[in-house]
PDB file of C-alpha atoms and ligand atoms in Angstrom:
ATOM      1  CA  MET A   1     -40.454  69.424   3.188  1.00 73.00           C
ATOM      2  CA  SER A   2     -42.428  67.193   5.430  1.00 86.00           C
ATOM      3  CA  TRP A   3     -42.069  63.441   3.605  1.00 95.00           C
ATOM      4  CA  ASN A   4     -40.305  60.590   5.107  1.00 93.00           C
ATOM      5  CA  SER A   5     -42.582  57.193   3.788  1.00 96.00           C
ATOM      6  CA  ARG A   6     -41.305  54.885   1.248  1.00 97.00           C
ATOM      7  CA  HIS A   7     -45.198  54.180   0.629  1.00 98.00           C
ATOM      8  CA  LEU A   8     -48.213  56.033  -0.067  1.00 98.00           C
ATOM      9  CA  LEU A   9     -50.974  53.534   1.150  1.00 98.00           C
ATOM     10  CA  ASP A  10     -53.882  56.027   2.289  1.00 98.00           C
ATOM     11  CA  ILE A  11     -54.394  59.738   3.320  1.00 98.00           C
ATOM     12  CA  GLU A  12     -56.001  59.130   6.592  1.00 98.00           C
ATOM     13  CA  SER A  13     -52.586  58.343   7.917  1.00 97.00           C
ATOM     14  CA  LEU A  14     -50.817  61.562   6.472  1.00 98.00           C
ATOM     15  CA  THR A  15     -50.491  65.058   8.208  1.00 97.00           C
ATOM     16  CA  PRO A  16     -51.914  68.213   6.666  1.00 97.00           C
ATOM     17  CA  GLU A  17     -48.112  69.016   6.204  1.00 97.00           C
ATOM     18  CA  GLU A  18     -47.483  65.884   4.089  1.00 98.00           C
ATOM     19  CA  VAL A  19     -50.582  66.358   1.989  1.00 98.00           C
ATOM     20  CA  ILE A  20     -49.072  70.037   1.286  1.00 97.00           C
ATOM     21  CA  THR A  21     -45.653  68.713   0.551  1.00 98.00           C
ATOM     22  CA  ILE A  22     -47.121  66.426  -2.134  1.00 98.00           C
ATOM     23  CA  LEU A  23     -49.137  69.321  -3.496  1.00 98.00           C
ATOM     24  CA  ASP A  24     -46.182  71.713  -3.612  1.00 97.00           C
ATOM     25  CA  THR A  25     -44.033  68.941  -5.296  1.00 97.00           C
ATOM     26  CA  ALA A  26     -46.739  68.467  -7.770  1.00 98.00           C
ATOM     27  CA  ARG A  27     -46.886  72.152  -8.716  1.00 97.00           C
ATOM     28  CA  GLU A  28     -43.182  71.838  -9.313  1.00 96.00           C
ATOM     29  CA  PHE A  29     -43.673  68.774 -11.602  1.00 97.00           C
ATOM     30  CA  LYS A  30     -46.559  70.353 -13.442  1.00 97.00           C
ATOM     31  CA  ALA A  31     -44.172  73.237 -14.449  1.00 95.00           C
ATOM     32  CA  VAL A  32     -41.390  70.393 -15.759  1.00 92.00           C
ATOM     33  CA  GLY A  33     -44.282  69.215 -17.854  1.00 89.00           C
ATOM     34  CA  GLU A  34     -44.916  72.665 -19.494  1.00 91.00           C
ATOM     35  CA  ARG A  35     -41.247  72.915 -20.790  1.00 92.00           C
ATOM     36  CA  SER A  36     -40.182  71.614 -24.199  1.00 92.00           C
ATOM     37  CA  ILE A  37     -38.090  68.940 -22.462  1.00 92.00           C
ATOM     38  CA  LYS A  38     -40.584  67.070 -19.976  1.00 91.00           C
ATOM     39  CA  LYS A  39     -38.181  64.580 -18.598  1.00 93.00           C
ATOM     40  CA  SER A  40     -36.486  64.512 -15.286  1.00 95.00           C
ATOM     41  CA  PRO A  41     -33.695  61.883 -14.611  1.00 96.00           C
ATOM     42  CA  VAL A  42     -34.565  61.367 -10.714  1.00 96.00           C
ATOM     43  CA  LEU A  43     -35.862  57.708 -11.253  1.00 98.00           C
ATOM     44  CA  ARG A  44     -33.172  56.738 -13.712  1.00 97.00           C
ATOM     45  CA  GLY A  45     -32.311  53.103 -13.041  1.00 97.00           C
ATOM     46  CA  LYS A  46     -35.337  52.443 -10.876  1.00 98.00           C
ATOM     47  CA  THR A  47     -38.097  49.663 -12.052  1.00 97.00           C
ATOM     48  CA  VAL A  48     -41.772  50.596 -11.420  1.00 98.00           C
ATOM     49  CA  VAL A  49     -44.441  48.108 -11.748  1.00 97.00           C
ATOM     50  CA  ASN A  50     -47.793  48.900 -12.737  1.00 96.00           C
ATOM     51  CA  LEU A  51     -49.671  45.792 -10.753  1.00 96.00           C
ATOM     52  CA  PHE A  52     -53.020  46.398 -11.859  1.00 96.00           C
ATOM     53  CA  ALA A  53     -55.642  43.648 -10.834  1.00 94.00           C
ATOM     54  CA  GLU A  54     -58.884  45.823 -11.705  1.00 93.00           C
ATOM     55  CA  PRO A  55     -59.494  47.908 -15.004  1.00 92.00           C
ATOM     56  CA  SER A  56     -58.257  51.545 -15.194  1.00 95.00           C
ATOM     57  CA  THR A  57     -57.701  53.957 -17.992  1.00 95.00           C
ATOM     58  CA  ARG A  58     -56.522  57.347 -16.151  1.00 97.00           C
ATOM     59  CA  THR A  59     -54.618  55.882 -13.283  1.00 98.00           C
ATOM     60  CA  ARG A  60     -52.734  53.409 -14.834  1.00 97.00           C
ATOM     61  CA  ILE A  61     -51.828  55.479 -17.999  1.00 97.00           C
ATOM     62  CA  SER A  62     -50.828  58.436 -15.797  1.00 98.00           C
ATOM     63  CA  PHE A  63     -48.628  56.320 -13.494  1.00 98.00           C
ATOM     64  CA  GLU A  64     -46.864  54.703 -16.724  1.00 98.00           C
ATOM     65  CA  LEU A  65     -46.420  58.416 -17.989  1.00 97.00           C
ATOM     66  CA  ALA A  66     -45.179  59.801 -14.672  1.00 98.00           C
ATOM     67  CA  ALA A  67     -42.578  56.940 -14.308  1.00 98.00           C
ATOM     68  CA  THR A  68     -41.437  57.542 -17.997  1.00 97.00           C
ATOM     69  CA  ARG A  69     -41.218  61.311 -17.500  1.00 97.00           C
ATOM     70  CA  LEU A  70     -39.010  60.770 -14.340  1.00 97.00           C
ATOM     71  CA  SER A  71     -36.712  58.324 -16.618  1.00 98.00           C
ATOM     72  CA  ALA A  72     -37.584  54.865 -14.925  1.00 98.00           C
ATOM     73  CA  ASP A  73     -38.287  51.448 -16.594  1.00 97.00           C
ATOM     74  CA  ILE A  74     -41.862  50.693 -16.347  1.00 97.00           C
ATOM     75  CA  VAL A  75     -43.458  47.365 -16.499  1.00 95.00           C
ATOM     76  CA  ASN A  76     -47.211  47.029 -17.124  1.00 94.00           C
ATOM     77  CA  PHE A  77     -49.006  44.017 -15.462  1.00 89.00           C
ATOM     78  CA  THR A  78     -52.583  43.190 -15.836  1.00 86.00           C
ATOM     79  CA  THR A  79     -54.504  40.098 -14.446  1.00 87.00           C
ATOM     80  CA  GLU A  80     -55.834  39.025 -17.658  1.00 85.00           C
ATOM     81  CA  ALA A  81     -52.320  38.106 -18.938  1.00 84.00           C
ATOM     82  CA  SER A  82     -50.693  37.052 -15.822  1.00 90.00           C
ATOM     83  CA  SER A  83     -50.540  33.779 -13.864  1.00 90.00           C
ATOM     84  CA  LEU A  84     -53.060  35.160 -11.310  1.00 89.00           C
ATOM     85  CA  ARG A  85     -55.429  33.516 -13.628  1.00 88.00           C
ATOM     86  CA  LYS A  86     -53.639  29.965 -13.094  1.00 91.00           C
ATOM     87  CA  GLY A  87     -54.182  30.637  -9.164  1.00 91.00           C
ATOM     88  CA  GLU A  88     -50.971  32.296  -8.242  1.00 94.00           C
ATOM     89  CA  THR A  89     -51.530  34.562  -5.116  1.00 95.00           C
ATOM     90  CA  LEU A  90     -51.037  38.355  -5.081  1.00 94.00           C
ATOM     91  CA  LYS A  91     -48.262  37.938  -2.575  1.00 95.00           C
ATOM     92  CA  ASP A  92     -46.381  35.405  -4.627  1.00 96.00           C
ATOM     93  CA  THR A  93     -46.946  37.522  -7.747  1.00 95.00           C
ATOM     94  CA  ALA A  94     -45.517  40.649  -6.119  1.00 95.00           C
ATOM     95  CA  ARG A  95     -42.574  38.560  -4.576  1.00 95.00           C
ATOM     96  CA  ASN A  96     -41.996  37.269  -8.014  1.00 95.00           C
ATOM     97  CA  LEU A  97     -41.576  40.876  -9.569  1.00 94.00           C
ATOM     98  CA  GLU A  98     -39.504  41.909  -6.653  1.00 95.00           C
ATOM     99  CA  ALA A  99     -37.380  38.938  -7.485  1.00 95.00           C
ATOM    100  CA  LEU A 100     -36.858  40.944 -11.090  1.00 95.00           C
ATOM    101  CA  ASN A 101     -35.375  43.896  -8.907  1.00 94.00           C
ATOM    102  CA  ALA A 102     -38.714  45.870  -8.985  1.00 96.00           C
ATOM    103  CA  ASP A 103     -38.298  49.088  -6.917  1.00 97.00           C
ATOM    104  CA  ILE A 104     -41.836  50.622  -6.791  1.00 98.00           C
ATOM    105  CA  PHE A 105     -45.304  48.730  -7.039  1.00 98.00           C
ATOM    106  CA  ILE A 106     -48.285  50.612  -7.881  1.00 98.00           C
ATOM    107  CA  VAL A 107     -51.229  48.454  -6.711  1.00 97.00           C
ATOM    108  CA  ARG A 108     -54.733  48.379  -7.942  1.00 97.00           C
ATOM    109  CA  HIS A 109     -56.971  45.531  -6.255  1.00 96.00           C
ATOM    110  CA  GLU A 110     -60.385  44.996  -5.587  1.00 95.00           C
ATOM    111  CA  ALA A 111     -59.786  43.957  -1.928  1.00 96.00           C
ATOM    112  CA  SER A 112     -59.563  46.917   0.691  1.00 97.00           C
ATOM    113  CA  GLY A 113     -56.308  46.547   2.193  1.00 98.00           C
ATOM    114  CA  ALA A 114     -54.392  44.859  -0.667  1.00 98.00           C
ATOM    115  CA  ALA A 115     -51.794  47.740  -0.845  1.00 98.00           C
ATOM    116  CA  HIS A 116     -51.083  47.848   2.798  1.00 98.00           C
ATOM    117  CA  PHE A 117     -50.694  44.130   2.835  1.00 98.00           C
ATOM    118  CA  LEU A 118     -48.018  44.126   0.287  1.00 98.00           C
ATOM    119  CA  ALA A 119     -46.420  46.891   1.968  1.00 98.00           C
ATOM    120  CA  ARG A 120     -45.861  44.619   4.903  1.00 97.00           C
ATOM    121  CA  PHE A 121     -43.377  42.326   3.157  1.00 96.00           C
ATOM    122  CA  LEU A 122     -42.088  44.052   0.131  1.00 97.00           C
ATOM    123  CA  HIS A 123     -38.589  45.598   0.255  1.00 95.00           C
ATOM    124  CA  GLY A 124     -39.864  48.364  -2.346  1.00 96.00           C
ATOM    125  CA  SER A 125     -42.279  51.141  -2.345  1.00 98.00           C
ATOM    126  CA  VAL A 126     -45.909  50.622  -2.400  1.00 98.00           C
ATOM    127  CA  ILE A 127     -48.325  53.080  -3.942  1.00 98.00           C
ATOM    128  CA  ASN A 128     -52.090  52.574  -3.383  1.00 98.00           C
ATOM    129  CA  ALA A 129     -54.040  53.072  -6.872  1.00 98.00           C
ATOM    130  CA  GLY A 130     -57.144  52.096  -5.460  1.00 98.00           C
ATOM    131  CA  ASP A 131     -58.094  49.104  -3.080  1.00 98.00           C
ATOM    132  CA  GLY A 132     -61.615  48.099  -3.088  1.00 96.00           C
ATOM    133  CA  ALA A 133     -63.949  50.514  -1.421  1.00 95.00           C
ATOM    134  CA  HIS A 134     -61.463  51.840   0.711  1.00 97.00           C
ATOM    135  CA  GLY A 135     -59.046  54.397  -0.845  1.00 98.00           C
ATOM    136  CA  HIS A 136     -57.518  55.954  -3.753  1.00 98.00           C
ATOM    137  CA  PRO A 137     -55.098  58.306  -2.548  1.00 98.00           C
ATOM    138  CA  THR A 138     -53.618  59.686  -5.693  1.00 98.00           C
ATOM    139  CA  GLN A 139     -56.866  60.622  -6.945  1.00 98.00           C
ATOM    140  CA  ALA A 140     -57.995  62.609  -3.904  1.00 98.00           C
ATOM    141  CA  LEU A 141     -54.640  64.452  -3.925  1.00 98.00           C
ATOM    142  CA  LEU A 142     -55.053  65.365  -7.584  1.00 98.00           C
ATOM    143  CA  ASP A 143     -58.537  66.479  -6.964  1.00 98.00           C
ATOM    144  CA  VAL A 144     -57.516  68.955  -4.190  1.00 98.00           C
ATOM    145  CA  PHE A 145     -54.497  69.955  -6.098  1.00 98.00           C
ATOM    146  CA  THR A 146     -57.196  70.957  -9.019  1.00 98.00           C
ATOM    147  CA  ILE A 147     -59.254  72.769  -6.185  1.00 98.00           C
ATOM    148  CA  ARG A 148     -56.363  74.618  -4.832  1.00 98.00           C
ATOM    149  CA  GLU A 149     -55.374  75.620  -8.432  1.00 97.00           C
ATOM    150  CA  HIS A 150     -58.680  76.942  -9.077  1.00 98.00           C
ATOM    151  CA  LYS A 151     -59.643  78.376  -5.868  1.00 98.00           C
ATOM    152  CA  GLY A 152     -56.057  79.356  -4.322  1.00 97.00           C
ATOM    153  CA  GLU A 153     -56.915  77.638  -1.070  1.00 95.00           C
ATOM    154  CA  VAL A 154     -59.049  74.547  -0.047  1.00 98.00           C
ATOM    155  CA  LYS A 155     -59.582  75.718   3.789  1.00 98.00           C
ATOM    156  CA  GLY A 156     -63.219  77.105   4.296  1.00 98.00           C
ATOM    157  CA  LEU A 157     -64.440  75.937   0.992  1.00 98.00           C
ATOM    158  CA  ASN A 158     -67.796  74.170   0.840  1.00 98.00           C
ATOM    159  CA  VAL A 159     -67.331  70.756  -0.959  1.00 98.00           C
ATOM    160  CA  THR A 160     -70.395  68.543  -2.213  1.00 98.00           C
ATOM    161  CA  ILE A 161     -69.782  64.997  -3.010  1.00 98.00           C
ATOM    162  CA  LEU A 162     -72.602  63.578  -4.947  1.00 97.00           C
ATOM    163  CA  GLY A 163     -73.542  60.034  -5.666  1.00 95.00           C
ATOM    164  CA  ASP A 164     -72.695  56.603  -4.590  1.00 93.00           C
ATOM    165  CA  ILE A 165     -70.516  57.385  -1.373  1.00 95.00           C
ATOM    166  CA  LEU A 166     -70.714  54.091   0.327  1.00 94.00           C
ATOM    167  CA  TYR A 167     -68.993  52.071  -2.407  1.00 92.00           C
ATOM    168  CA  SER A 168     -66.812  54.906  -3.273  1.00 95.00           C
ATOM    169  CA  ARG A 169     -62.838  54.807  -2.585  1.00 97.00           C
ATOM    170  CA  VAL A 170     -62.553  58.172  -4.344  1.00 97.00           C
ATOM    171  CA  ALA A 171     -65.070  59.542  -1.708  1.00 97.00           C
ATOM    172  CA  ARG A 172     -63.451  58.276   1.255  1.00 98.00           C
ATOM    173  CA  SER A 173     -59.962  59.371   0.251  1.00 98.00           C
ATOM    174  CA  ASN A 174     -61.418  62.711  -1.011  1.00 98.00           C
ATOM    175  CA  ILE A 175     -62.961  63.208   2.545  1.00 98.00           C
ATOM    176  CA  TRP A 176     -59.738  62.629   4.349  1.00 98.00           C
ATOM    177  CA  ALA A 177     -57.761  64.979   2.149  1.00 98.00           C
ATOM    178  CA  LEU A 178     -60.391  67.835   2.236  1.00 98.00           C
ATOM    179  CA  LYS A 179     -60.837  67.652   5.903  1.00 98.00           C
ATOM    180  CA  ARG A 180     -56.986  67.591   6.338  1.00 97.00           C
ATOM    181  CA  LEU A 181     -56.787  70.984   4.383  1.00 98.00           C
ATOM    182  CA  GLY A 182     -59.989  72.484   6.421  1.00 98.00           C
ATOM    183  CA  ALA A 183     -62.744  72.131   3.642  1.00 98.00           C
ATOM    184  CA  ASN A 184     -66.259  71.623   4.701  1.00 98.00           C
ATOM    185  CA  VAL A 185     -67.734  68.671   3.063  1.00 98.00           C
ATOM    186  CA  THR A 186     -71.192  67.649   2.325  1.00 98.00           C
ATOM    187  CA  LEU A 187     -72.467  64.147   1.174  1.00 98.00           C
ATOM    188  CA  CYS A 188     -75.562  63.536  -0.903  1.00 97.00           C
ATOM    189  CA  GLY A 189     -77.002  60.873  -2.957  1.00 95.00           C
ATOM    190  CA  PRO A 190     -79.696  58.157  -2.007  1.00 93.00           C
ATOM    191  CA  SER A 191     -79.973  57.160   1.491  1.00 93.00           C
ATOM    192  CA  THR A 192     -78.812  53.562   0.713  1.00 91.00           C
ATOM    193  CA  LEU A 193     -75.701  55.024  -0.757  1.00 92.00           C
ATOM    194  CA  VAL A 194     -74.914  57.826   1.749  1.00 95.00           C
ATOM    195  CA  PRO A 195     -75.331  56.292   5.149  1.00 91.00           C
ATOM    196  CA  LYS A 196     -75.489  58.649   8.426  1.00 95.00           C
ATOM    197  CA  VAL A 197     -72.340  56.964   9.533  1.00 94.00           C
ATOM    198  CA  PHE A 198     -70.430  59.343   7.317  1.00 95.00           C
ATOM    199  CA  GLU A 199     -71.053  62.171   9.557  1.00 97.00           C
ATOM    200  CA  GLN A 200     -68.472  60.433  11.947  1.00 96.00           C
ATOM    201  CA  MET A 201     -65.931  61.726   9.203  1.00 95.00           C
ATOM    202  CA  GLY A 202     -67.004  65.263   9.871  1.00 96.00           C
ATOM    203  CA  CYS A 203     -69.262  65.341   6.921  1.00 98.00           C
ATOM    204  CA  THR A 204     -72.581  67.072   6.585  1.00 98.00           C
ATOM    205  CA  VAL A 205     -75.076  64.291   5.075  1.00 98.00           C
ATOM    206  CA  THR A 206     -78.195  65.208   3.294  1.00 97.00           C
ATOM    207  CA  TYR A 207     -80.726  63.660   0.899  1.00 96.00           C
ATOM    208  CA  ASP A 208     -81.839  67.224  -0.352  1.00 95.00           C
ATOM    209  CA  ILE A 209     -79.681  67.780  -3.773  1.00 95.00           C
ATOM    210  CA  ASP A 210     -80.997  71.355  -3.724  1.00 95.00           C
ATOM    211  CA  ARG A 211     -79.570  71.876  -0.309  1.00 96.00           C
ATOM    212  CA  ALA A 212     -76.054  70.158  -0.971  1.00 97.00           C
ATOM    213  CA  ILE A 213     -75.382  72.099  -3.917  1.00 97.00           C
ATOM    214  CA  GLU A 214     -76.628  75.686  -3.343  1.00 96.00           C
ATOM    215  CA  ASN A 215     -73.689  76.917  -1.368  1.00 96.00           C
ATOM    216  CA  ALA A 216     -71.092  74.639  -2.941  1.00 98.00           C
ATOM    217  CA  ASP A 217     -67.891  76.037  -4.242  1.00 98.00           C
ATOM    218  CA  VAL A 218     -66.761  72.618  -5.701  1.00 98.00           C
ATOM    219  CA  VAL A 219     -69.576  69.829  -6.909  1.00 98.00           C
ATOM    220  CA  ASN A 220     -67.656  66.736  -7.250  1.00 98.00           C
ATOM    221  CA  LEU A 221     -69.723  63.915  -9.124  1.00 97.00           C
ATOM    222  CA  LEU A 222     -69.402  60.249  -8.560  1.00 97.00           C
ATOM    223  CA  ARG A 223     -70.516  57.293 -10.632  1.00 91.00           C
ATOM    224  CA  ILE A 224     -72.786  54.492  -9.347  1.00 86.00           C
ATOM    225  CA  GLN A 225     -70.129  51.573  -8.451  1.00 78.00           C
ATOM    226  CA  HIS A 226     -71.841  48.760 -10.053  1.00 77.00           C
ATOM    227  CA  GLU A 227     -68.829  46.538  -9.667  1.00 79.00           C
ATOM    228  CA  ARG A 228     -69.016  46.599  -5.710  1.00 73.00           C
ATOM    229  CA  GLN A 229     -72.789  46.803  -5.115  1.00 72.00           C
ATOM    230  CA  ARG A 230     -73.995  43.075  -3.982  1.00 70.00           C
ATOM    231  CA  LYS A 231     -77.508  44.151  -3.864  1.00 71.00           C
ATOM    232  CA  THR A 232     -80.049  46.492  -5.462  1.00 71.00           C
ATOM    233  CA  MET A 233     -79.502  49.914  -3.905  1.00 71.00           C
ATOM    234  CA  PHE A 234     -82.152  51.761  -5.830  1.00 72.00           C
ATOM    235  CA  PRO A 235     -84.922  51.332  -8.064  1.00 70.00           C
ATOM    236  CA  SER A 236     -83.674  52.183 -11.587  1.00 80.00           C
ATOM    237  CA  ILE A 237     -80.916  54.251 -13.029  1.00 86.00           C
ATOM    238  CA  GLY A 238     -83.654  56.484 -14.425  1.00 85.00           C
ATOM    239  CA  GLU A 239     -85.054  57.092 -11.439  1.00 87.00           C
ATOM    240  CA  TYR A 240     -81.478  57.711  -9.667  1.00 87.00           C
ATOM    241  CA  ALA A 241     -80.734  60.091 -12.663  1.00 88.00           C
ATOM    242  CA  LYS A 242     -84.163  61.983 -12.003  1.00 89.00           C
ATOM    243  CA  LEU A 243     -83.267  62.498  -8.458  1.00 89.00           C
ATOM    244  CA  PHE A 244     -79.638  62.929  -8.141  1.00 88.00           C
ATOM    245  CA  SER A 245     -78.120  63.752 -11.703  1.00 93.00           C
ATOM    246  CA  LEU A 246     -76.403  67.204 -12.163  1.00 96.00           C
ATOM    247  CA  ASP A 247     -78.671  68.549 -14.896  1.00 95.00           C
ATOM    248  CA  HIS A 248     -79.152  72.105 -16.194  1.00 95.00           C
ATOM    249  CA  ALA A 249     -82.116  72.921 -13.877  1.00 95.00           C
ATOM    250  CA  ARG A 250     -79.930  72.033 -10.851  1.00 95.00           C
ATOM    251  CA  LEU A 251     -76.649  73.381 -12.442  1.00 95.00           C
ATOM    252  CA  ALA A 252     -78.448  76.999 -12.398  1.00 95.00           C
ATOM    253  CA  LYS A 253     -79.151  76.846  -8.659  1.00 95.00           C
ATOM    254  CA  THR A 254     -75.305  76.614  -8.152  1.00 96.00           C
ATOM    255  CA  LYS A 255     -72.955  79.537  -7.302  1.00 97.00           C
ATOM    256  CA  PRO A 256     -71.808  80.675 -10.865  1.00 97.00           C
ATOM    257  CA  ASP A 257     -68.316  80.088  -9.867  1.00 97.00           C
ATOM    258  CA  ALA A 258     -68.703  76.539  -8.490  1.00 98.00           C
ATOM    259  CA  LEU A 259     -66.332  73.949  -9.789  1.00 98.00           C
ATOM    260  CA  ILE A 260     -67.857  70.967 -11.597  1.00 98.00           C
ATOM    261  CA  MET A 261     -65.648  67.749 -10.758  1.00 98.00           C
ATOM    262  CA  HIS A 262     -65.657  64.087 -11.463  1.00 98.00           C
ATOM    263  CA  PRO A 263     -62.927  61.318 -11.256  1.00 97.00           C
ATOM    264  CA  GLY A 264     -63.979  59.723 -14.440  1.00 95.00           C
ATOM    265  CA  PRO A 265     -64.988  57.394 -15.987  1.00 95.00           C
ATOM    266  CA  ILE A 266     -68.230  59.358 -16.555  1.00 94.00           C
ATOM    267  CA  ASN A 267     -71.631  57.644 -17.172  1.00 93.00           C
ATOM    268  CA  ARG A 268     -73.060  60.633 -19.236  1.00 96.00           C
ATOM    269  CA  GLY A 269     -76.829  60.976 -18.587  1.00 92.00           C
ATOM    270  CA  VAL A 270     -76.839  59.177 -15.211  1.00 90.00           C
ATOM    271  CA  GLU A 271     -74.851  61.284 -12.718  1.00 91.00           C
ATOM    272  CA  ILE A 272     -74.320  64.375 -15.047  1.00 96.00           C
ATOM    273  CA  ALA A 273     -76.031  65.769 -18.011  1.00 95.00           C
ATOM    274  CA  SER A 274     -73.690  64.986 -20.977  1.00 96.00           C
ATOM    275  CA  ASP A 275     -73.037  68.787 -22.137  1.00 96.00           C
ATOM    276  CA  ILE A 276     -72.451  69.859 -18.327  1.00 97.00           C
ATOM    277  CA  ALA A 277     -69.442  67.651 -18.305  1.00 96.00           C
ATOM    278  CA  ASP A 278     -67.899  69.421 -21.098  1.00 97.00           C
ATOM    279  CA  CYS A 279     -69.136  73.016 -19.884  1.00 96.00           C
ATOM    280  CA  GLU A 280     -66.875  75.768 -19.205  1.00 95.00           C
ATOM    281  CA  ARG A 281     -67.257  75.412 -15.478  1.00 96.00           C
ATOM    282  CA  SER A 282     -66.104  71.435 -15.678  1.00 98.00           C
ATOM    283  CA  VAL A 283     -62.429  71.003 -14.638  1.00 98.00           C
ATOM    284  CA  ILE A 284     -62.720  67.038 -15.394  1.00 98.00           C
ATOM    285  CA  LEU A 285     -59.908  67.251 -17.782  1.00 98.00           C
ATOM    286  CA  ASP A 286     -57.911  69.545 -15.668  1.00 98.00           C
ATOM    287  CA  GLN A 287     -58.125  66.609 -12.913  1.00 98.00           C
ATOM    288  CA  VAL A 288     -56.542  64.182 -15.764  1.00 98.00           C
ATOM    289  CA  THR A 289     -53.595  66.650 -16.678  1.00 97.00           C
ATOM    290  CA  ASN A 290     -53.074  67.231 -12.779  1.00 98.00           C
ATOM    291  CA  GLY A 291     -53.131  63.610 -12.250  1.00 98.00           C
ATOM    292  CA  LEU A 292     -49.840  63.237 -13.858  1.00 98.00           C
ATOM    293  CA  ALA A 293     -48.074  65.789 -11.793  1.00 98.00           C
ATOM    294  CA  VAL A 294     -49.393  64.397  -8.774  1.00 98.00           C
ATOM    295  CA  ARG A 295     -48.297  60.842  -9.486  1.00 98.00           C
ATOM    296  CA  MET A 296     -44.656  62.400 -10.496  1.00 98.00           C
ATOM    297  CA  ALA A 297     -44.632  63.855  -7.140  1.00 98.00           C
ATOM    298  CA  VAL A 298     -45.529  60.801  -5.193  1.00 98.00           C
ATOM    299  CA  LEU A 299     -43.087  58.671  -7.211  1.00 98.00           C
ATOM    300  CA  TYR A 300     -40.442  61.111  -6.531  1.00 98.00           C
ATOM    301  CA  LEU A 301     -41.107  61.365  -2.759  1.00 98.00           C
ATOM    302  CA  VAL A 302     -41.382  57.767  -2.087  1.00 98.00           C
ATOM    303  CA  ASN A 303     -38.145  56.995  -3.988  1.00 97.00           C
ATOM    304  CA  GLN A 304     -36.224  59.847  -2.265  1.00 96.00           C
ATOM    305  CA  ALA A 305     -37.462  58.560   1.337  1.00 96.00           C
ATOM    306  CA  ALA A 306     -36.495  55.007   0.329  1.00 95.00           C
ATOM    307  CA  GLN A 307     -33.190  56.044  -0.759  1.00 91.00           C
ATOM    308  CA  GLY A 308     -32.562  57.809   2.620  1.00 87.00           C
ATOM    309  CA  LYS A 309     -33.719  54.804   4.456  1.00 75.00           C
ATOM    310  CA  ALA A 310     -31.283  52.663   2.466  1.00 76.00           C
ATOM    311  CA  ALA A 311     -28.515  55.147   2.841  1.00 76.00           C
ATOM    312  CA  ARG A 312     -29.082  55.347   6.662  1.00 76.00           C
ATOM    313  CA  GLN A 313     -29.135  51.184   6.952  1.00 76.00           C
ATOM    314  CA  ASP A 314     -25.889  51.139   4.815  1.00 76.00           C
ATOM    315  CA  GLY A 315     -24.307  53.842   7.260  1.00 70.00           C
TER     316      GLY A 315
HETATM  317  N1   CP B 401     -60.463  57.809 -11.740  1.00 63.06           N
HETATM  318  C1   CP B 401     -60.177  56.713 -12.000  1.00 63.06           C
HETATM  319  O1   CP B 401     -59.593  55.979 -11.071  1.00 63.06           O
HETATM  320  O2   CP B 401     -60.048  56.156 -13.259  1.00 63.06           O
HETATM  321  P1   CP B 401     -59.559  54.814 -13.681  1.00 63.06           P
HETATM  322  O3   CP B 401     -60.514  53.774 -13.037  1.00 63.06           O
HETATM  323  O4   CP B 401     -59.649  54.715 -15.177  1.00 63.06           O
HETATM  324  O5   CP B 401     -57.918  54.857 -13.231  1.00 63.06           O
END
């Protein structure tokens, strides 16, 4: 096993072996989830805080369920019901939670670098659940887990990520994870949202959707990240859908066994035709199911590393 970090802050600092360790551990936890008794005692006595300063459905609930399945105590923190609204800083908020003996902080924040920032001074573990447009490591891990489950291996696959790449933390973390595992990554969308600079990450950039999807083994669709766009990036949603939506005509041009993926939330009729999201080739809900196993694995591994470090310091 290759893992010795008490945090999971990004994908770019992971080795391929560390990515594989998380995926293999997740496979074991997925098997636990298929048993009649789904609980494991590995986090008994630990307190996990879901520190979400941005909205979330999948990630927050998935982490909550993952921590519960591992027998931890879980605290859900949301900005609206907190003293962040009264001007308290993120740092003071986190330190107060640590004063209540929190062990693991799962952090989602609009600022890129928020999780890295907290990891600099908190004694507990920090897991990045999405920071600005920078990263969403557990999303990328559950995506590559799902690809591996369906395709056997990620190495050599052609993966196309289609949509708003510029503002997407999912895209960045996916690119890192896919490249670590040896996939060929193609990015496509409006030129304003898919700048050529992404070629420096080893990706192919194209504005021709037919070219982007024709040889793809996986098509991963991303929504427009309106919440992070500060200016108009394309003329209208209708025009975007016409030029870049995965509709039936385009689906017919893909390989018959190409997987259709989406991290959610889906904007049906914009980046994907509604019934394609629910078709046989769609693995969108498999991604959600696998997210639970991946997050159990991450919680387990960071806790093991933190305990190992604490034991060494005691010794
Ligand atoms: N994929 C994802 O991060 O979804 P949520 O924003 O609902 O957590």
